[in-house]
mmCIF file of C-alpha atoms and ligand atoms in Angstrom:
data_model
loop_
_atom_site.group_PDB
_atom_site.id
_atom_site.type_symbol
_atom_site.label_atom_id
_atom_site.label_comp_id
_atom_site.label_asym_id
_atom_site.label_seq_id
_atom_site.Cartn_x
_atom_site.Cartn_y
_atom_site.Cartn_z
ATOM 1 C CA UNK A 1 -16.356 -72.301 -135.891
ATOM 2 C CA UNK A 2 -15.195 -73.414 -132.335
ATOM 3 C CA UNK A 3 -12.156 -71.903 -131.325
ATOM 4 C CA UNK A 4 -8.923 -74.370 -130.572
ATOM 5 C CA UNK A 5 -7.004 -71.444 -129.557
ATOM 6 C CA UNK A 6 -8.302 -69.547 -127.411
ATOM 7 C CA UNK A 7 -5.838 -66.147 -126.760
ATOM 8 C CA UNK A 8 -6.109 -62.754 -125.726
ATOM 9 C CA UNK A 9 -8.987 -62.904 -123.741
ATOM 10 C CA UNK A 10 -7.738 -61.445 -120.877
ATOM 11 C CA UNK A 11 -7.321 -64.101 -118.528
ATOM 12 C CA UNK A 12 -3.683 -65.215 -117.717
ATOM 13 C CA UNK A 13 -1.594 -66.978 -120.157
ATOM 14 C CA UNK A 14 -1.760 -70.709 -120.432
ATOM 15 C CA UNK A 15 0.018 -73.139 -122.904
ATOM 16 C CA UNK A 16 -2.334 -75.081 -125.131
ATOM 17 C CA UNK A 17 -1.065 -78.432 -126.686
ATOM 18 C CA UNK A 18 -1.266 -78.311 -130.709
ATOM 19 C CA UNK A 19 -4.299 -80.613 -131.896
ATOM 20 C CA UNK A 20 -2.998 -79.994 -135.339
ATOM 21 C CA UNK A 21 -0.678 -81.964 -137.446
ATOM 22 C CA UNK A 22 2.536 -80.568 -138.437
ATOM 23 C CA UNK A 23 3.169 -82.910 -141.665
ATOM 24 C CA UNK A 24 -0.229 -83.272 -142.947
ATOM 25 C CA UNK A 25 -1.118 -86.076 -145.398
ATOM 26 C CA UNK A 26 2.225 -87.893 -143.849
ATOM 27 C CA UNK A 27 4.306 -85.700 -146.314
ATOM 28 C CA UNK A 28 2.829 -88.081 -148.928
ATOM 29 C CA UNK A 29 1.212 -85.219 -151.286
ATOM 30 C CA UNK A 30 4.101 -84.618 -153.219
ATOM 31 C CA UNK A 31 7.784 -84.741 -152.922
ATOM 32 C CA UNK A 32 9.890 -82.460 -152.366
ATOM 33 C CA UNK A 33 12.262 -83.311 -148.721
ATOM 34 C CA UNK A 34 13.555 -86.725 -148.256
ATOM 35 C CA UNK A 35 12.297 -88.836 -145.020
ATOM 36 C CA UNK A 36 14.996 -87.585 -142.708
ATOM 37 C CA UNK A 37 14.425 -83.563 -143.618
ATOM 38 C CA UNK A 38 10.361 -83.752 -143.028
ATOM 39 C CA UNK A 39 11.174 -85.680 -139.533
ATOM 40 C CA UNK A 40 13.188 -82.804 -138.687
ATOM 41 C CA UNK A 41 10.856 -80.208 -140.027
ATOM 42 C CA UNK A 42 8.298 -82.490 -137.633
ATOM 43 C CA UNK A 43 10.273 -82.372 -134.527
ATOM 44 C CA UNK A 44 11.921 -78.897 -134.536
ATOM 45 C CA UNK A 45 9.319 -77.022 -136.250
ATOM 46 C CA UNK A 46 11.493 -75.768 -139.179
ATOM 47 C CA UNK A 47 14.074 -76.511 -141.676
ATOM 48 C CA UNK A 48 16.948 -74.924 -143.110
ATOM 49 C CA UNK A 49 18.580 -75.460 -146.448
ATOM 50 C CA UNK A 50 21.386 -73.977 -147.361
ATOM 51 C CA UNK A 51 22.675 -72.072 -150.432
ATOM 52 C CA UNK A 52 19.452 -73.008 -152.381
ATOM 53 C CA UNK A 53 19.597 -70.215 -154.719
ATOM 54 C CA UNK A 54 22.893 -68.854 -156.950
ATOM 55 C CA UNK A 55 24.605 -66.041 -156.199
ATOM 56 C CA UNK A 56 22.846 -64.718 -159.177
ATOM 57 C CA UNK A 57 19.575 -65.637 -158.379
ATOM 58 C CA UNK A 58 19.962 -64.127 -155.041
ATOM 59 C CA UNK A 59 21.607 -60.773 -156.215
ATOM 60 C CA UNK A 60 18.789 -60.295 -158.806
ATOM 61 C CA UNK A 61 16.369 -60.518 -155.815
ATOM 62 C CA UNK A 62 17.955 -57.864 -153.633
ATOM 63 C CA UNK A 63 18.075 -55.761 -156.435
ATOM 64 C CA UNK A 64 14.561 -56.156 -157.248
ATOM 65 C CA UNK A 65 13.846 -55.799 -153.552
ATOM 66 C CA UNK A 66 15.926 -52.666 -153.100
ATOM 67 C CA UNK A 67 14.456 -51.116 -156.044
ATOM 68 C CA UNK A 68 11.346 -51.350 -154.412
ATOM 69 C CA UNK A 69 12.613 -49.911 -151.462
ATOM 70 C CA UNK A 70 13.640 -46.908 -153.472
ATOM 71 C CA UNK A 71 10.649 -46.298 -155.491
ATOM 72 C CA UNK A 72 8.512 -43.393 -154.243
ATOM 73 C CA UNK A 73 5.547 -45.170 -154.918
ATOM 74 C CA UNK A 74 6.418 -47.421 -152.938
ATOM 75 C CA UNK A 75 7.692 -45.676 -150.448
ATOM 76 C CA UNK A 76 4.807 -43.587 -149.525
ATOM 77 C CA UNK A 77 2.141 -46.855 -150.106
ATOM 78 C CA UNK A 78 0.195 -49.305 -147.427
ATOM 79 C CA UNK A 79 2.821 -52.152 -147.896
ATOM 80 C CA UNK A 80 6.173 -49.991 -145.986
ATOM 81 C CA UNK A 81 6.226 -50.038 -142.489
ATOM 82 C CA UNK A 82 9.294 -48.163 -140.825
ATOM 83 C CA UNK A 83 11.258 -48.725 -138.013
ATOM 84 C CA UNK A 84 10.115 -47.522 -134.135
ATOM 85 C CA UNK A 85 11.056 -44.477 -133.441
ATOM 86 C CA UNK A 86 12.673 -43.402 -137.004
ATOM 87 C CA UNK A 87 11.871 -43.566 -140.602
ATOM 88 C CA UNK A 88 13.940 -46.131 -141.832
ATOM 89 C CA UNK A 89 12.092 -48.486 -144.167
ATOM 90 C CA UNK A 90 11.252 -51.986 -141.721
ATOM 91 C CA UNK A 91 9.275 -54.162 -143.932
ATOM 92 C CA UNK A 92 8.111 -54.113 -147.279
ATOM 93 C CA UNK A 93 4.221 -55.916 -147.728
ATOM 94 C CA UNK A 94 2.936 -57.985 -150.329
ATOM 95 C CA UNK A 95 6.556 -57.667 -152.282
ATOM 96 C CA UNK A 96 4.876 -60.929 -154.565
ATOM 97 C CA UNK A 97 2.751 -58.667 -156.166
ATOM 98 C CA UNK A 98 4.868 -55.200 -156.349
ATOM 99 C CA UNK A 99 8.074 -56.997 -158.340
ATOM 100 C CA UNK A 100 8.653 -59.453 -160.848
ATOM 101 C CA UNK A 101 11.094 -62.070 -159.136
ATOM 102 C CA UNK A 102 9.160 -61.493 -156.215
ATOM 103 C CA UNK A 103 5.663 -62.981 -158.038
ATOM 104 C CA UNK A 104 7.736 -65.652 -159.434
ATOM 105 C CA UNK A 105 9.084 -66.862 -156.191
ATOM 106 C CA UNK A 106 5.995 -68.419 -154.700
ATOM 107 C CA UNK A 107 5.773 -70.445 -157.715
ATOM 108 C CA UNK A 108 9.051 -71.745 -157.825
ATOM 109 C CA UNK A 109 9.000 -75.770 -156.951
ATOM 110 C CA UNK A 110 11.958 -75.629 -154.783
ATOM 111 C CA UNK A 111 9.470 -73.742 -152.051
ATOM 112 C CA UNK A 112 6.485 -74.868 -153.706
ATOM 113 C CA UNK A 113 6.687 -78.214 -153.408
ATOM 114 C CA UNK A 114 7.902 -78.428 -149.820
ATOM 115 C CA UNK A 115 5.150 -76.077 -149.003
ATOM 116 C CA UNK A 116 2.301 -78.751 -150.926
ATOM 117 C CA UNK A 117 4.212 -81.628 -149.315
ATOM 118 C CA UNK A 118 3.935 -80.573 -145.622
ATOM 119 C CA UNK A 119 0.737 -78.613 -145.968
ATOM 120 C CA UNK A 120 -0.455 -81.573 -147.358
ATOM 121 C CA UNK A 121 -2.663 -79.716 -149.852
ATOM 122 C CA UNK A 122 -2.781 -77.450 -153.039
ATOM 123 C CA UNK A 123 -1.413 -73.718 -151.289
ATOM 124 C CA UNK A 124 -1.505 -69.962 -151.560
ATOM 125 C CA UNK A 125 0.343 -66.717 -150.488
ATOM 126 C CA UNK A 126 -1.210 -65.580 -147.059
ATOM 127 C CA UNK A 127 0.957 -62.908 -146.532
ATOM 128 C CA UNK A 128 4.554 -61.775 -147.936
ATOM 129 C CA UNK A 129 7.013 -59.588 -147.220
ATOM 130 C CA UNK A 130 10.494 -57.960 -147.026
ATOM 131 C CA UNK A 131 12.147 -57.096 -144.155
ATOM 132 C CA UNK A 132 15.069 -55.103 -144.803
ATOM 133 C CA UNK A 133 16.797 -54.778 -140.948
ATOM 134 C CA UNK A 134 18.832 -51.881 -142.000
ATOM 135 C CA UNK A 135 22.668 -51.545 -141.209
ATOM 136 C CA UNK A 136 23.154 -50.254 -137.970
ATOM 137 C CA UNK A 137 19.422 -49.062 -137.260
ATOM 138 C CA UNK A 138 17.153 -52.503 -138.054
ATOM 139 C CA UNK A 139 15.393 -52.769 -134.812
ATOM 140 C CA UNK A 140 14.210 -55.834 -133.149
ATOM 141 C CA UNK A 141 11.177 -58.404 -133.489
ATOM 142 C CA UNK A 142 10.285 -59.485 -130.338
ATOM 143 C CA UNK A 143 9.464 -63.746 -129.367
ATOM 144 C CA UNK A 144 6.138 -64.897 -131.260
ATOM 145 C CA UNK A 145 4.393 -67.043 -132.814
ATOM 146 C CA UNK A 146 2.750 -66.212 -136.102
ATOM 147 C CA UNK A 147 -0.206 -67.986 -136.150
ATOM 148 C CA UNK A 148 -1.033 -66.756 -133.047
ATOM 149 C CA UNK A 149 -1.641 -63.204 -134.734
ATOM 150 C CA UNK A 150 -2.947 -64.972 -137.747
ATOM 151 C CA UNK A 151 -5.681 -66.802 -135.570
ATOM 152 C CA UNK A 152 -6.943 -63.840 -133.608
ATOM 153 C CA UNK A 153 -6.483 -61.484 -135.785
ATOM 154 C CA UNK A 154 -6.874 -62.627 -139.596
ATOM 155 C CA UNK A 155 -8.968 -65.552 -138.476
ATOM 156 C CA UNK A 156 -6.937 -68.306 -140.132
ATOM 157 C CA UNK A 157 -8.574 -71.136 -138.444
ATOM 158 C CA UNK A 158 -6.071 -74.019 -138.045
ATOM 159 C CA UNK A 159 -2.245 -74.447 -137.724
ATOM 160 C CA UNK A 160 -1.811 -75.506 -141.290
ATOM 161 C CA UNK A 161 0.650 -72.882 -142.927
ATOM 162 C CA UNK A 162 4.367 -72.300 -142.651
ATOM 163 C CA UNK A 163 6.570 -69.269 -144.225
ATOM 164 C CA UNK A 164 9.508 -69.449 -146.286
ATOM 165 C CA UNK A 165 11.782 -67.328 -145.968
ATOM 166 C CA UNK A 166 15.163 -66.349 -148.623
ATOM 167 C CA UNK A 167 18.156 -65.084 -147.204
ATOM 168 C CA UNK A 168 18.595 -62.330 -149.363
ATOM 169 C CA UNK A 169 21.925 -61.296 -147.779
ATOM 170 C CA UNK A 170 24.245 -63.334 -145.367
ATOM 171 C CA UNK A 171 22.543 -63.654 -141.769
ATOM 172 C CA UNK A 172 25.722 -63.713 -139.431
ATOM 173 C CA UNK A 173 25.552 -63.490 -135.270
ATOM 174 C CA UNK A 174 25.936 -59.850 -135.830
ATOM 175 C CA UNK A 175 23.440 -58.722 -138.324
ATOM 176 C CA UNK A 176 19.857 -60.077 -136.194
ATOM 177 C CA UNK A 177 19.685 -63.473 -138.035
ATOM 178 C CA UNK A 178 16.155 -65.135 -137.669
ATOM 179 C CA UNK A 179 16.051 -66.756 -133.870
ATOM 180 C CA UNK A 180 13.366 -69.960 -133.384
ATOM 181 C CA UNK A 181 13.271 -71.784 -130.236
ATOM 182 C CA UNK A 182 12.736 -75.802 -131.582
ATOM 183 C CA UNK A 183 10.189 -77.632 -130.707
ATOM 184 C CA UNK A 184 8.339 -74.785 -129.521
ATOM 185 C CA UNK A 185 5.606 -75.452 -132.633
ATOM 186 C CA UNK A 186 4.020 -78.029 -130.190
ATOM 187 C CA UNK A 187 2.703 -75.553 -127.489
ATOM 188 C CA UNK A 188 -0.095 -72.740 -128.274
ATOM 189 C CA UNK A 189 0.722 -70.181 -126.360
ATOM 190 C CA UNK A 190 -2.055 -68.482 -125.040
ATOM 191 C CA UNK A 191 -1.513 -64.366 -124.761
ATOM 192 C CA UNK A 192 -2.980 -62.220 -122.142
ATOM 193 C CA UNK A 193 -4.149 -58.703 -122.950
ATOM 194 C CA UNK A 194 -6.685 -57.673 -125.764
ATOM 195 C CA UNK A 195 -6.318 -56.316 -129.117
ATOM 196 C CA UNK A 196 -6.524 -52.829 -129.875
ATOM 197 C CA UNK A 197 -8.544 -51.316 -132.518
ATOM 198 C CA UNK A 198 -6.411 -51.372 -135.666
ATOM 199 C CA UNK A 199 -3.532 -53.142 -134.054
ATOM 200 C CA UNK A 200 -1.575 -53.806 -137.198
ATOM 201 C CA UNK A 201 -0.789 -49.999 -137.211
ATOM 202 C CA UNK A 202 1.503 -50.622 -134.074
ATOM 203 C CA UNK A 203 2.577 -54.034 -134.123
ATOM 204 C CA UNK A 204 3.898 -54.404 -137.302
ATOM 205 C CA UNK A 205 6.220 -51.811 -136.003
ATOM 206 C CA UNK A 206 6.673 -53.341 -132.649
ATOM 207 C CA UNK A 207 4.608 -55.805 -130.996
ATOM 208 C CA UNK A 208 3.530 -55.445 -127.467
ATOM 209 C CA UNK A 209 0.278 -57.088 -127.964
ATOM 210 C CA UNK A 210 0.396 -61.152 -128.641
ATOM 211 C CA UNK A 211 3.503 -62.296 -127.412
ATOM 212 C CA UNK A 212 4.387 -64.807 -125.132
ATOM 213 C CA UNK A 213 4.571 -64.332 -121.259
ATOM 214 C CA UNK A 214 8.373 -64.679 -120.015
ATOM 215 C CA UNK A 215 7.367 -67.922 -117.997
ATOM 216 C CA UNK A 216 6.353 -69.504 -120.790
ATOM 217 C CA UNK A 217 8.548 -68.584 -123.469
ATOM 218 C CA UNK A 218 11.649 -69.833 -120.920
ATOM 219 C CA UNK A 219 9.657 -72.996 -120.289
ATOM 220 C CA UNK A 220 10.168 -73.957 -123.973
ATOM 221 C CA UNK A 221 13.331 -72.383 -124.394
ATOM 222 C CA UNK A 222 14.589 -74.546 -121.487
ATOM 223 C CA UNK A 223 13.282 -77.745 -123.530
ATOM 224 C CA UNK A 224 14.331 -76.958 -127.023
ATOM 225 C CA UNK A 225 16.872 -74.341 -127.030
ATOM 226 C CA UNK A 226 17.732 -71.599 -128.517
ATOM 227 C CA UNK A 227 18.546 -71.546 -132.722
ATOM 228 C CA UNK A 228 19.680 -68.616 -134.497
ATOM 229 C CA UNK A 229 19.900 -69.049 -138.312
ATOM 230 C CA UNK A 230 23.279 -67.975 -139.310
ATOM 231 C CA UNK A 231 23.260 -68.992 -143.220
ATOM 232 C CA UNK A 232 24.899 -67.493 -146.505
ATOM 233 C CA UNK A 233 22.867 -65.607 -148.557
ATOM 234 C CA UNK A 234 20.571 -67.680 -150.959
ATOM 235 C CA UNK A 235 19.875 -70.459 -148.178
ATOM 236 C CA UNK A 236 15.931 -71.312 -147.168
ATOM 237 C CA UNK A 237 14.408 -71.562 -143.794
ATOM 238 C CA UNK A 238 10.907 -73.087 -143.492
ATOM 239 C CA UNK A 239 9.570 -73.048 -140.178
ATOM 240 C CA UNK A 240 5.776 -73.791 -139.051
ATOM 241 C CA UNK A 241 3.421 -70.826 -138.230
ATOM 242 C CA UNK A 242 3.027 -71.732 -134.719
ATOM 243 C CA UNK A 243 7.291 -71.903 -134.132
ATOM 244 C CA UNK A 244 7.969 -69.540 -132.009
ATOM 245 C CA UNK A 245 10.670 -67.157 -133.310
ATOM 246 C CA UNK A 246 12.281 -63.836 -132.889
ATOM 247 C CA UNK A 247 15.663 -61.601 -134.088
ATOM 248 C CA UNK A 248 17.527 -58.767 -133.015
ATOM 249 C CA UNK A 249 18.489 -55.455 -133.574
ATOM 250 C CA UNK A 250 21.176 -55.242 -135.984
ATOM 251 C CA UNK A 251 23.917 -52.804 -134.968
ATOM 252 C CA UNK A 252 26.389 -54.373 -137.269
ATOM 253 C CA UNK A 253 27.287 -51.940 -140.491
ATOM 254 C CA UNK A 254 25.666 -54.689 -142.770
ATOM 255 C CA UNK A 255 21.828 -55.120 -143.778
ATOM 256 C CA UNK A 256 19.952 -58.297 -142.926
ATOM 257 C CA UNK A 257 17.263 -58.939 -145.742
ATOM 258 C CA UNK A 258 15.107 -61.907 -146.122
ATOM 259 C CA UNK A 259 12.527 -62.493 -147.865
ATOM 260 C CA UNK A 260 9.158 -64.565 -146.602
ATOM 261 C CA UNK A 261 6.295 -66.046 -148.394
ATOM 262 C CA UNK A 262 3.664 -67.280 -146.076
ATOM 263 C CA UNK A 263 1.715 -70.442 -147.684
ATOM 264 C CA UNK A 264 -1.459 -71.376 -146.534
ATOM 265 C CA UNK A 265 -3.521 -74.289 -147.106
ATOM 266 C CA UNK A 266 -6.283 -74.056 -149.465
ATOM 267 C CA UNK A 267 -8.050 -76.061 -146.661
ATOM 268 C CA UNK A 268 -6.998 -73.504 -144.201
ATOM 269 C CA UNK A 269 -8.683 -70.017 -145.901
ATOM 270 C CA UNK A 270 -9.423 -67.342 -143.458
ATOM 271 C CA UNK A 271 -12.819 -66.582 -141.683
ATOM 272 C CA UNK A 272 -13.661 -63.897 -139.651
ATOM 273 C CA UNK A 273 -11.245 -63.153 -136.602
ATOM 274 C CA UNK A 274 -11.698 -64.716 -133.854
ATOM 275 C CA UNK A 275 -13.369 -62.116 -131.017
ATOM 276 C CA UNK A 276 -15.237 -60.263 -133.539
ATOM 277 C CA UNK A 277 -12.651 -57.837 -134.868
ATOM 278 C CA UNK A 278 -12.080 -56.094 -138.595
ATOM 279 C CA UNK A 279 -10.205 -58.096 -140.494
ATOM 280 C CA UNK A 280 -6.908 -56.785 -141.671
ATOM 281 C CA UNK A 281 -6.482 -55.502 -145.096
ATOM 282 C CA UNK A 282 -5.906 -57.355 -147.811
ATOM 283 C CA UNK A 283 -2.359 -56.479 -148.190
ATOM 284 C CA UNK A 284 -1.106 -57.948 -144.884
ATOM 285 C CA UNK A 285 -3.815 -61.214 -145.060
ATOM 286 C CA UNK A 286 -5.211 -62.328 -148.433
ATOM 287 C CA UNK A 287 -8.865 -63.319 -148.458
ATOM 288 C CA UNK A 288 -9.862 -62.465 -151.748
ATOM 289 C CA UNK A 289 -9.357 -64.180 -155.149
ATOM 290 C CA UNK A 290 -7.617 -66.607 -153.419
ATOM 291 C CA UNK A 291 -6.157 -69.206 -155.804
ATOM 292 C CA UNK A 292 -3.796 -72.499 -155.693
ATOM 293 C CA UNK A 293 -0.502 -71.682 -156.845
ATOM 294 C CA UNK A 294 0.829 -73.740 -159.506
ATOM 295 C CA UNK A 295 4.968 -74.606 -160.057
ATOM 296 C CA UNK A 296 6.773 -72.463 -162.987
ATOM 297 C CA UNK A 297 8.375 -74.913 -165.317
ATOM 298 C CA UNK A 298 11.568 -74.277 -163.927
ATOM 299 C CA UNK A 299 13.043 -72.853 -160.697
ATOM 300 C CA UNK A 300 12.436 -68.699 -160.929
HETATM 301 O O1 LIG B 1 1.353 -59.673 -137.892
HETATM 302 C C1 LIG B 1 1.924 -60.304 -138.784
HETATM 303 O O2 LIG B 1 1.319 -60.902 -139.688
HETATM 304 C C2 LIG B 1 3.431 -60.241 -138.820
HETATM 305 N N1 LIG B 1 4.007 -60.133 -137.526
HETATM 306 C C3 LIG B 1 5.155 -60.759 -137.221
HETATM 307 C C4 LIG B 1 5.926 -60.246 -136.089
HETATM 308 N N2 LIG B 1 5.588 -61.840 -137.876
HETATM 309 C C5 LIG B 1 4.660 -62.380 -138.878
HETATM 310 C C6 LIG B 1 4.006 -61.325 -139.647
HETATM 311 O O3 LIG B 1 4.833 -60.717 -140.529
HETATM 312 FE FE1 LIG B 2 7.027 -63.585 -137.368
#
């Protein structure tokens, strides 16, 4: 399969225009966003709605989520990644399959749908997860682009997935609320350095390899800005794979927890990475079993 996206091949960085869509199917496959909220998922390269879910719905979540985060089993399993440099608990993997709200959540039409309608296509889960940015100790996540980690190093082949993510508490300016630089979903940037064996093991943690060069990253932050999501708990962000997107540490006394679900086109399944390495495991990139989700009757 040729290789739009060439990154992390050692030669110097480079921006690569986007030869994919952003709406696919002209947000015609089902119907979810009116006209004006798919434009400006199109030009910004993400969306936020606010206060989708109760306060119920959303404290039923965090529960769920922070049981998980308490469970031993859990604890000492594949899906937890802790913080640099201490043990606190970072991110929580594959949370759709470890709770019960959690599995429901993919499925529930108010992501669903918007998911189908941009992706233009039936979808699955690519990847999900928790991550908790403790009170006080939730370290940063440095500028990137997801799909430029999912290309080279889960081989998804084309910019056709977007994640989802839940406010699970409120994200303030204080707490590290989710940063995205609009418009930035138009440029590939290409990465210089090369991938470590086994670089999930690090990066998850903190990423060093993949991100953008400073010259680029102000280029685009000079045309679109700088956006930090500051949203009550229970509001929605959708935002393209390829937007690029960071947070910060959170040093106030308050967690920051979101949820994301990463859909993925049907039409979009992984093949092997790009530059011949192992895939990831399963847990962090689904390539097995993979099925279209279909709605719940009702919202979760
Ligand atoms: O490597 C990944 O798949 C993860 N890395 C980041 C920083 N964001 C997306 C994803 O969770
Ligand atoms: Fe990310």
């Amino acid at each position: 399969m040729r290789d739009s996206y060439v990154s992390r091949v050692g030669r110097a960085a480079a921006l690569i225009a986007r030869c994919d869509p952003v709406v696919y199917e002209e947000g015609q496959y089902a119907h979810a966003l009116t006209p004006e909220q798919l434009q400006s998922y199109e030009q910004n390269g993400f969306l936020v709605l606010p206060e989708v879910l109760t306060a119920q719905e959303v404290n039923a979540l965090r529960e769920e989520a922070t049981s998980l985060e308490n469970n031993p089993a859990v604890q000492e399993g594949k899906e937890v990644i802790r913080e640099p440099g201490g043990t606190a608990l970072r991110s929580i993997f594959r949370v759709h399959q470890l709770g019960r709200r959690l599995a429901d959540l993919p499925r529930d039409p108010r992501f669903l749908e918007v998911a189908r309608q941009i992706l233009g296509s039936e979808v699955y889960i690519h990847q999900s997860r928790v991550n908790m940015k403790p009170a006080l100790d939730g370290k940063e996540f440095y500028w990137h682009s997801d799909f430029e980690t999912w290309h080279v190093e889960d081989g998804m082949p084309a910019m056709r997935a977007l994640s989802c993510s839940v406010l699970l508490t409120d994200n303030t300016p204080f707490n590290g609320p989710l940063t995205l630089i609009p418009g930035s979903h138009r440029q590939f940037v290409a990465c210089v350095g090369e991938t470590p064996e086994e670089n999930y093991k690090t990066s998850l943690r903190r990423q060093d390899i993949g991100v953008p060069d400073p010259l680029s990253l102000r280029m685009l932050a000079e045309q679109g800005g700088l956006q930090a999501v500051t949203a009550p708990a229970g509001s929605v962000v959708f935002f393209d794979c390829n937007t690029l997107h960071s947070s910060g540490g959170n040093l106030s006394p308050w967690a920051r927890s979101n949820v994301f679900m990463v859909y993925n086109s049907v039409e979009n399944q992984l093949v092997a990475p790009f530059h011949g390495m192992a895939p990831r495991p399963e847990h962090i990139a689904a390539r097995k079993d993979i099925k279209a989700l279909s709605a719940l009757a009702v919202a979760a």
